[in-house]
Amino acid sequence: MRLGSPGVCACVCVCFQCSLYLGLQNHFTVWLDSRSAAQQTGSALRAGVSFDSDPQVLFPFLEQGRYSLEVCSKPEVCPSACPLRSERKRFYQNVSITQGEGGFEINLDHRKLKTPQAKLFTVPSEALAIAVATEWDSQQDTIKFYTMHLTTLCNTSLDNPTQRNKDQLIQAAVKFLDTDTICYRVDEPATLVELQRNEWDPIIEWAEERYDVEIGSSTSIMGPSIPARTREVLTSHLASYNMWALQGIEFVVTQLKSMVLTLGLIDRRLTVEQAVLLSRLEEEYQIQKWGNIEWAHGYELRELRARTAAGTLFVHLCSESATVKHKLLRQ
């Protein structure tokens, strides 16, 4: 089965006895009776359904003895009027964190936050736990899951739905060198050629000097020829990060469509705003020439900044030994 008919939402009923899926479109809800059922659901979705784009699996909440699991195959095209869009009414008052045996946990009132596979939501650092708790606490009357990028990254790290190991994560990130945005150049018009040279060349030169590698650029449709040594050096560099940080790095690379820009961002050579602008250089050039559609271009830009910022923060919070200092306040 395939999901993803643009602009159409529907609900699905799941019966494990007959494995029947009804009304599959962009968005559906599954009601589960137990944690094992939640795990079965994850396996069933991975085995029986393919998506046109990356699906968003929302978190199972315990409501009246049952888990409510929501899945959206294309949240970006779900119409806002749909009641099943990646939102739900806020059901908790307070958000807190506690330290358990496996790390730091998030509490929504008396409920423990769980992952889509019904695992206990546990993060390795207090700083990351505070950042995630802030995402939940900042939700107003409606919980907008598609804005909670740190929570989504934590879920991905905990559940590892694609079952990839560290080497596979590294190779997926390094593979973006073959199609890196800033390594592909146009040969006309002259104004865009000059803009790419002035804006992108300094970042490539920085990366080549920083990692002692050769990257280069090309106007060929085949792209630049990346030397094997460059891949080896960057693979070795990424191997110094843990699995959680690598999930964040791949997420940022996917947003920017550039390994080089991601390296500059993680190494603090670039700000989020600079990295996003450089990744959209040709698009911004066309907007300057032909005009801006605020509701489309503006929204896309803000979303890209938010996802890139969240991914970058996630990498730093997962790769640094961060501690939180608490002040004792006296009345």
Coordinates of C-alpha atoms in Angstrom, one line a residue:
M1 CA 0.0 0.0 0.0
R2 CA 1.1 3.6 -0.6
L3 CA 0.3 6.6 1.4
G4 CA 0.3 10.2 0.3
S5 CA -2.6 11.4 -1.8
P6 CA -2.0 15.2 -1.7
G7 CA -4.4 17.1 0.5
V8 CA -6.5 14.2 1.6
C9 CA -6.7 12.9 5.2
A10 CA -8.5 9.9 6.5
C11 CA -8.6 7.7 9.6
V12 CA -7.5 4.1 9.7
C13 CA -8.7 1.1 11.7
V14 CA -6.2 -1.6 12.5
C15 CA -7.1 -5.2 13.4
F16 CA -4.2 -7.4 14.2
Q17 CA -6.4 -10.5 13.8
C18 CA -7.1 -9.9 10.1
S19 CA -4.4 -7.3 9.4
L20 CA -7.0 -5.0 7.8
Y21 CA -6.2 -1.4 7.0
L22 CA -9.1 0.9 6.0
G23 CA -9.0 4.3 4.5
L24 CA -5.3 4.8 4.3
Q25 CA -4.4 8.3 3.0
N26 CA -2.1 10.9 4.5
H27 CA -3.0 10.7 8.1
F28 CA -4.4 8.1 10.4
T29 CA -4.9 7.1 14.0
V30 CA -4.3 3.7 15.6
W31 CA -5.8 2.8 19.0
L32 CA -3.7 0.3 21.0
D33 CA -4.4 -1.7 24.1
S34 CA -0.9 -2.5 25.3
R35 CA 2.7 -1.8 24.8
S36 CA 3.2 -5.0 22.8
A37 CA 0.4 -3.9 20.5
A38 CA 2.4 -0.6 20.0
Q39 CA 5.4 -2.6 19.0
Q40 CA 3.4 -4.7 16.6
T41 CA 2.0 -1.6 15.0
G42 CA 5.5 -0.2 14.4
S43 CA 6.5 -3.5 12.8
A44 CA 3.3 -3.6 10.7
L45 CA 3.8 -0.1 9.4
R46 CA 7.4 -0.8 8.5
A47 CA 6.6 -4.1 6.8
G48 CA 3.3 -3.3 5.1
V49 CA 3.3 0.4 4.2
S50 CA 5.6 2.5 2.0
F51 CA 5.5 6.3 2.0
D52 CA 6.0 8.9 -0.7
S53 CA 8.0 11.0 1.8
D54 CA 9.3 10.6 5.4
P55 CA 6.4 9.8 7.6
Q56 CA 5.8 11.5 10.9
V57 CA 4.8 9.0 13.7
L58 CA 3.3 10.8 16.6
F59 CA 3.6 9.6 20.2
P60 CA 1.4 7.1 21.8
F61 CA -0.5 8.6 24.7
L62 CA -2.3 6.6 27.4
E63 CA -5.9 7.7 27.4
Q64 CA -8.5 5.7 29.4
G65 CA -6.4 2.6 29.3
R66 CA -5.6 2.7 25.6
Y67 CA -2.7 4.1 23.5
S68 CA -3.5 6.6 20.8
L69 CA -0.9 6.5 18.0
E70 CA -1.1 9.0 15.2
V71 CA 0.8 8.7 11.9
C72 CA 1.1 11.2 9.1
S73 CA 2.8 10.4 5.9
K74 CA 2.9 13.9 4.5
P75 CA 2.2 16.4 7.3
E76 CA 3.3 19.4 5.1
V77 CA 0.3 18.9 2.8
C78 CA -2.3 18.0 5.4
P79 CA -5.0 20.8 5.3
S80 CA -5.2 22.8 8.5
A81 CA -8.9 22.1 8.7
C82 CA -8.4 18.4 9.1
P83 CA -9.0 17.4 12.8
L84 CA -6.3 14.7 12.3
R85 CA -3.6 17.0 11.3
S86 CA -0.4 16.7 13.4
E87 CA -2.1 18.5 16.3
R88 CA -4.2 17.6 19.3
K89 CA -5.7 19.4 22.3
R90 CA -3.3 19.9 25.1
F91 CA -4.2 17.4 27.9
Y92 CA -1.6 18.2 30.5
Q93 CA -0.9 21.1 32.8
N94 CA 2.6 20.7 34.0
V95 CA 5.9 19.5 32.4
S96 CA 8.8 18.3 34.5
I97 CA 11.9 16.2 34.3
T98 CA 13.2 13.5 36.6
Q99 CA 16.4 11.5 36.6
G100 CA 16.0 7.7 36.3
E101 CA 18.4 4.8 35.9
G102 CA 18.7 5.3 32.1
G103 CA 18.9 9.0 32.0
F104 CA 16.5 11.9 32.2
E105 CA 12.7 11.4 31.7
I106 CA 9.9 13.8 30.7
N107 CA 6.7 13.9 32.8
L108 CA 3.5 15.3 31.5
D109 CA 1.6 15.8 34.8
H110 CA 1.7 12.2 36.2
R111 CA 2.4 10.6 32.8
K112 CA 5.8 9.4 31.6
L113 CA 6.4 10.4 28.0
K114 CA 6.8 7.4 25.7
T115 CA 8.3 7.0 22.2
P116 CA 6.2 5.8 19.2
Q117 CA 7.4 2.3 19.9
A118 CA 6.2 2.7 23.5
K119 CA 9.7 2.9 25.0
L120 CA 10.3 5.1 28.0
F121 CA 11.4 8.5 26.7
T122 CA 14.8 8.9 28.2
V123 CA 17.6 11.3 27.1
P124 CA 21.3 11.2 28.1
S125 CA 21.7 14.8 29.4
E126 CA 19.8 17.1 31.7
A127 CA 20.3 20.0 29.2
L128 CA 18.6 18.0 26.4
A129 CA 15.8 17.0 28.8
I130 CA 15.2 20.7 29.6
A131 CA 15.1 21.6 26.0
V132 CA 12.6 18.9 25.2
A133 CA 10.5 19.8 28.2
T134 CA 10.5 23.4 27.0
E135 CA 9.1 22.2 23.7
W136 CA 6.2 20.5 25.5
D137 CA 5.7 23.4 27.9
S138 CA 5.6 26.0 25.1
Q139 CA 2.6 24.3 23.5
Q140 CA -0.6 26.3 24.0
D141 CA -4.2 25.0 23.8
T142 CA -3.2 22.8 20.9
I143 CA -0.1 20.5 20.7
K144 CA 1.5 21.0 17.4
F145 CA 3.7 18.0 17.0
Y146 CA 5.2 19.1 13.7
T147 CA 6.9 22.0 15.5
M148 CA 8.6 19.7 18.1
H149 CA 11.8 18.8 16.3
L150 CA 13.9 18.0 19.3
T151 CA 11.3 15.5 20.5
T152 CA 11.2 13.9 17.1
L153 CA 15.0 13.6 17.0
C154 CA 15.0 12.0 20.5
N155 CA 12.3 9.5 19.3
T156 CA 14.4 8.6 16.3
S157 CA 17.4 8.1 18.4
L158 CA 15.6 5.9 21.0
D159 CA 13.5 3.8 18.6
N160 CA 16.0 3.7 15.6
P161 CA 13.0 2.9 13.3
T162 CA 15.3 2.2 10.3
Q163 CA 17.6 -0.1 12.4
R164 CA 20.8 1.6 11.2
N165 CA 24.1 1.2 13.0
K166 CA 26.7 3.9 13.5
D167 CA 28.6 3.1 10.3
Q168 CA 25.4 3.3 8.2
L169 CA 24.6 6.7 9.7
I170 CA 28.0 8.0 8.9
Q171 CA 27.9 6.7 5.3
A172 CA 24.5 8.3 4.8
A173 CA 25.8 11.7 5.8
V174 CA 29.1 11.4 3.8
K175 CA 27.1 10.3 0.7
F176 CA 25.7 13.8 0.5
L177 CA 29.1 15.0 -0.7
D178 CA 28.2 13.5 -4.1
T179 CA 25.3 16.0 -4.4
D180 CA 26.4 18.7 -2.1
T181 CA 24.4 21.9 -2.9
I182 CA 27.4 24.3 -2.8
C183 CA 29.6 22.0 -4.9
Y184 CA 27.2 22.2 -7.9
R185 CA 27.6 25.5 -9.9
V186 CA 25.8 27.1 -12.8
D187 CA 27.7 28.5 -15.8
E188 CA 25.1 31.2 -16.5
P189 CA 23.8 33.8 -15.9
A190 CA 27.0 35.7 -15.0
T191 CA 25.5 37.4 -11.9
L192 CA 24.5 34.1 -10.4
V193 CA 27.9 32.6 -11.2
E194 CA 29.6 35.4 -9.4
L195 CA 27.2 35.1 -6.4
Q196 CA 27.9 31.4 -6.0
R197 CA 31.6 32.0 -6.3
N198 CA 31.6 34.9 -3.7
E199 CA 29.3 33.1 -1.2
W200 CA 30.2 29.4 -1.5
D201 CA 33.9 29.4 -2.3
P202 CA 34.9 30.8 1.1
I203 CA 33.0 27.9 2.9
I204 CA 34.6 25.2 0.7
E205 CA 38.0 26.8 1.3
W206 CA 37.4 26.8 5.0
A207 CA 36.4 23.1 5.0
E208 CA 39.4 22.1 2.9
E209 CA 41.8 23.9 5.3
R210 CA 40.0 22.8 8.5
Y211 CA 40.0 19.1 7.6
D212 CA 43.0 19.1 5.3
V213 CA 41.0 17.7 2.4
E214 CA 40.1 18.5 -1.2
I215 CA 36.5 19.1 -2.1
G216 CA 36.2 21.6 -5.0
S217 CA 33.2 22.4 -7.2
S218 CA 32.0 21.8 -10.7
T219 CA 29.5 23.0 -13.3
S220 CA 29.1 19.4 -14.7
I221 CA 25.9 17.7 -14.1
M222 CA 27.9 14.9 -12.6
G223 CA 29.2 17.2 -9.9
P224 CA 32.8 17.4 -8.6
S225 CA 35.0 14.3 -8.2
I226 CA 35.4 13.8 -4.5
P227 CA 38.8 12.1 -3.7
A228 CA 38.7 8.9 -1.7
R229 CA 40.9 10.5 1.0
T230 CA 38.3 13.3 1.6
R231 CA 35.7 10.7 2.3
E232 CA 38.0 8.8 4.6
V233 CA 38.9 11.9 6.6
L234 CA 35.3 13.0 7.0
T235 CA 34.2 9.5 7.9
S236 CA 36.9 9.4 10.6
H237 CA 35.7 12.8 11.9
L238 CA 32.1 11.8 12.1
A239 CA 33.1 8.6 13.9
S240 CA 34.1 10.7 16.9
Y241 CA 30.4 11.5 17.5
N242 CA 28.0 9.3 19.3
M243 CA 24.9 7.7 17.8
W244 CA 22.5 10.4 19.0
A245 CA 24.7 13.3 17.7
L246 CA 25.0 11.4 14.3
Q247 CA 21.2 11.3 14.1
G248 CA 21.2 15.1 14.5
I249 CA 24.0 15.6 11.9
E250 CA 22.2 13.5 9.3
F251 CA 19.0 15.5 10.0
V252 CA 20.8 18.8 9.4
V253 CA 22.5 17.5 6.3
T254 CA 19.1 16.5 4.9
Q255 CA 17.7 20.0 5.6
L256 CA 20.6 21.9 4.0
K257 CA 21.3 19.3 1.3
S258 CA 24.9 20.0 2.1
M259 CA 27.6 18.2 4.1
V260 CA 29.9 21.1 3.8
L261 CA 27.4 23.6 5.2
T262 CA 26.6 21.2 8.0
L263 CA 30.2 20.9 9.0
G264 CA 30.5 24.7 9.1
L265 CA 27.4 25.0 11.2
I266 CA 28.4 22.3 13.7
D267 CA 31.9 23.8 14.0
R268 CA 30.3 27.3 14.6
R269 CA 31.9 28.7 11.4
L270 CA 28.4 29.6 10.3
T271 CA 25.2 30.7 12.1
V272 CA 21.9 28.9 11.4
E273 CA 20.7 32.0 9.4
Q274 CA 23.9 32.0 7.3
A275 CA 23.8 28.3 6.6
V276 CA 20.1 28.3 5.6
L277 CA 20.7 31.4 3.3
L278 CA 23.7 29.7 1.6
S279 CA 21.7 26.5 1.1
R280 CA 19.0 28.5 -0.6
L281 CA 21.3 30.8 -2.5
E282 CA 19.9 30.1 -6.0
E283 CA 16.3 30.3 -4.8
E284 CA 16.9 33.6 -3.0
Y285 CA 18.5 34.9 -6.3
Q286 CA 15.3 34.0 -8.2
I287 CA 13.2 35.6 -5.5
Q288 CA 15.2 38.8 -5.8
K289 CA 14.7 38.7 -9.5
W290 CA 11.0 37.6 -9.8
G291 CA 9.5 38.5 -6.4
N292 CA 8.6 36.8 -3.2
I293 CA 5.4 34.9 -2.4
E294 CA 5.2 35.6 1.3
W295 CA 2.8 32.8 2.3
A296 CA 4.9 30.2 0.5
H297 CA 8.6 31.4 0.5
G298 CA 8.4 33.0 3.9
Y299 CA 6.8 29.9 5.5
E300 CA 9.4 27.6 3.9
L301 CA 12.2 29.8 5.1
R302 CA 11.0 29.9 8.7
E303 CA 10.4 26.2 8.8
L304 CA 13.9 25.4 7.4
R305 CA 15.5 27.7 10.0
A306 CA 13.6 26.0 12.8
R307 CA 14.5 22.5 11.7
T308 CA 18.1 23.4 11.1
A309 CA 18.4 25.2 14.5
A310 CA 16.8 22.3 16.3
G311 CA 19.1 19.8 14.6
T312 CA 22.2 21.8 15.4
L313 CA 21.2 22.3 19.0
F314 CA 20.5 18.5 19.3
V315 CA 24.0 17.7 18.0
H316 CA 25.7 20.0 20.5
L317 CA 23.6 18.8 23.5
C318 CA 24.3 15.2 22.6
S319 CA 28.0 15.6 21.9
E320 CA 29.0 17.8 24.8
S321 CA 29.3 17.0 28.4
A322 CA 26.8 19.7 29.5
T323 CA 25.7 20.2 33.0
V324 CA 23.0 22.5 34.3
K325 CA 23.7 24.7 37.3
H326 CA 20.8 25.3 39.6
K327 CA 20.5 28.4 41.7
L328 CA 19.0 28.3 45.2
L329 CA 16.5 31.1 45.4
R330 CA 15.8 32.5 48.8
Q331 CA 12.6 34.4 49.6

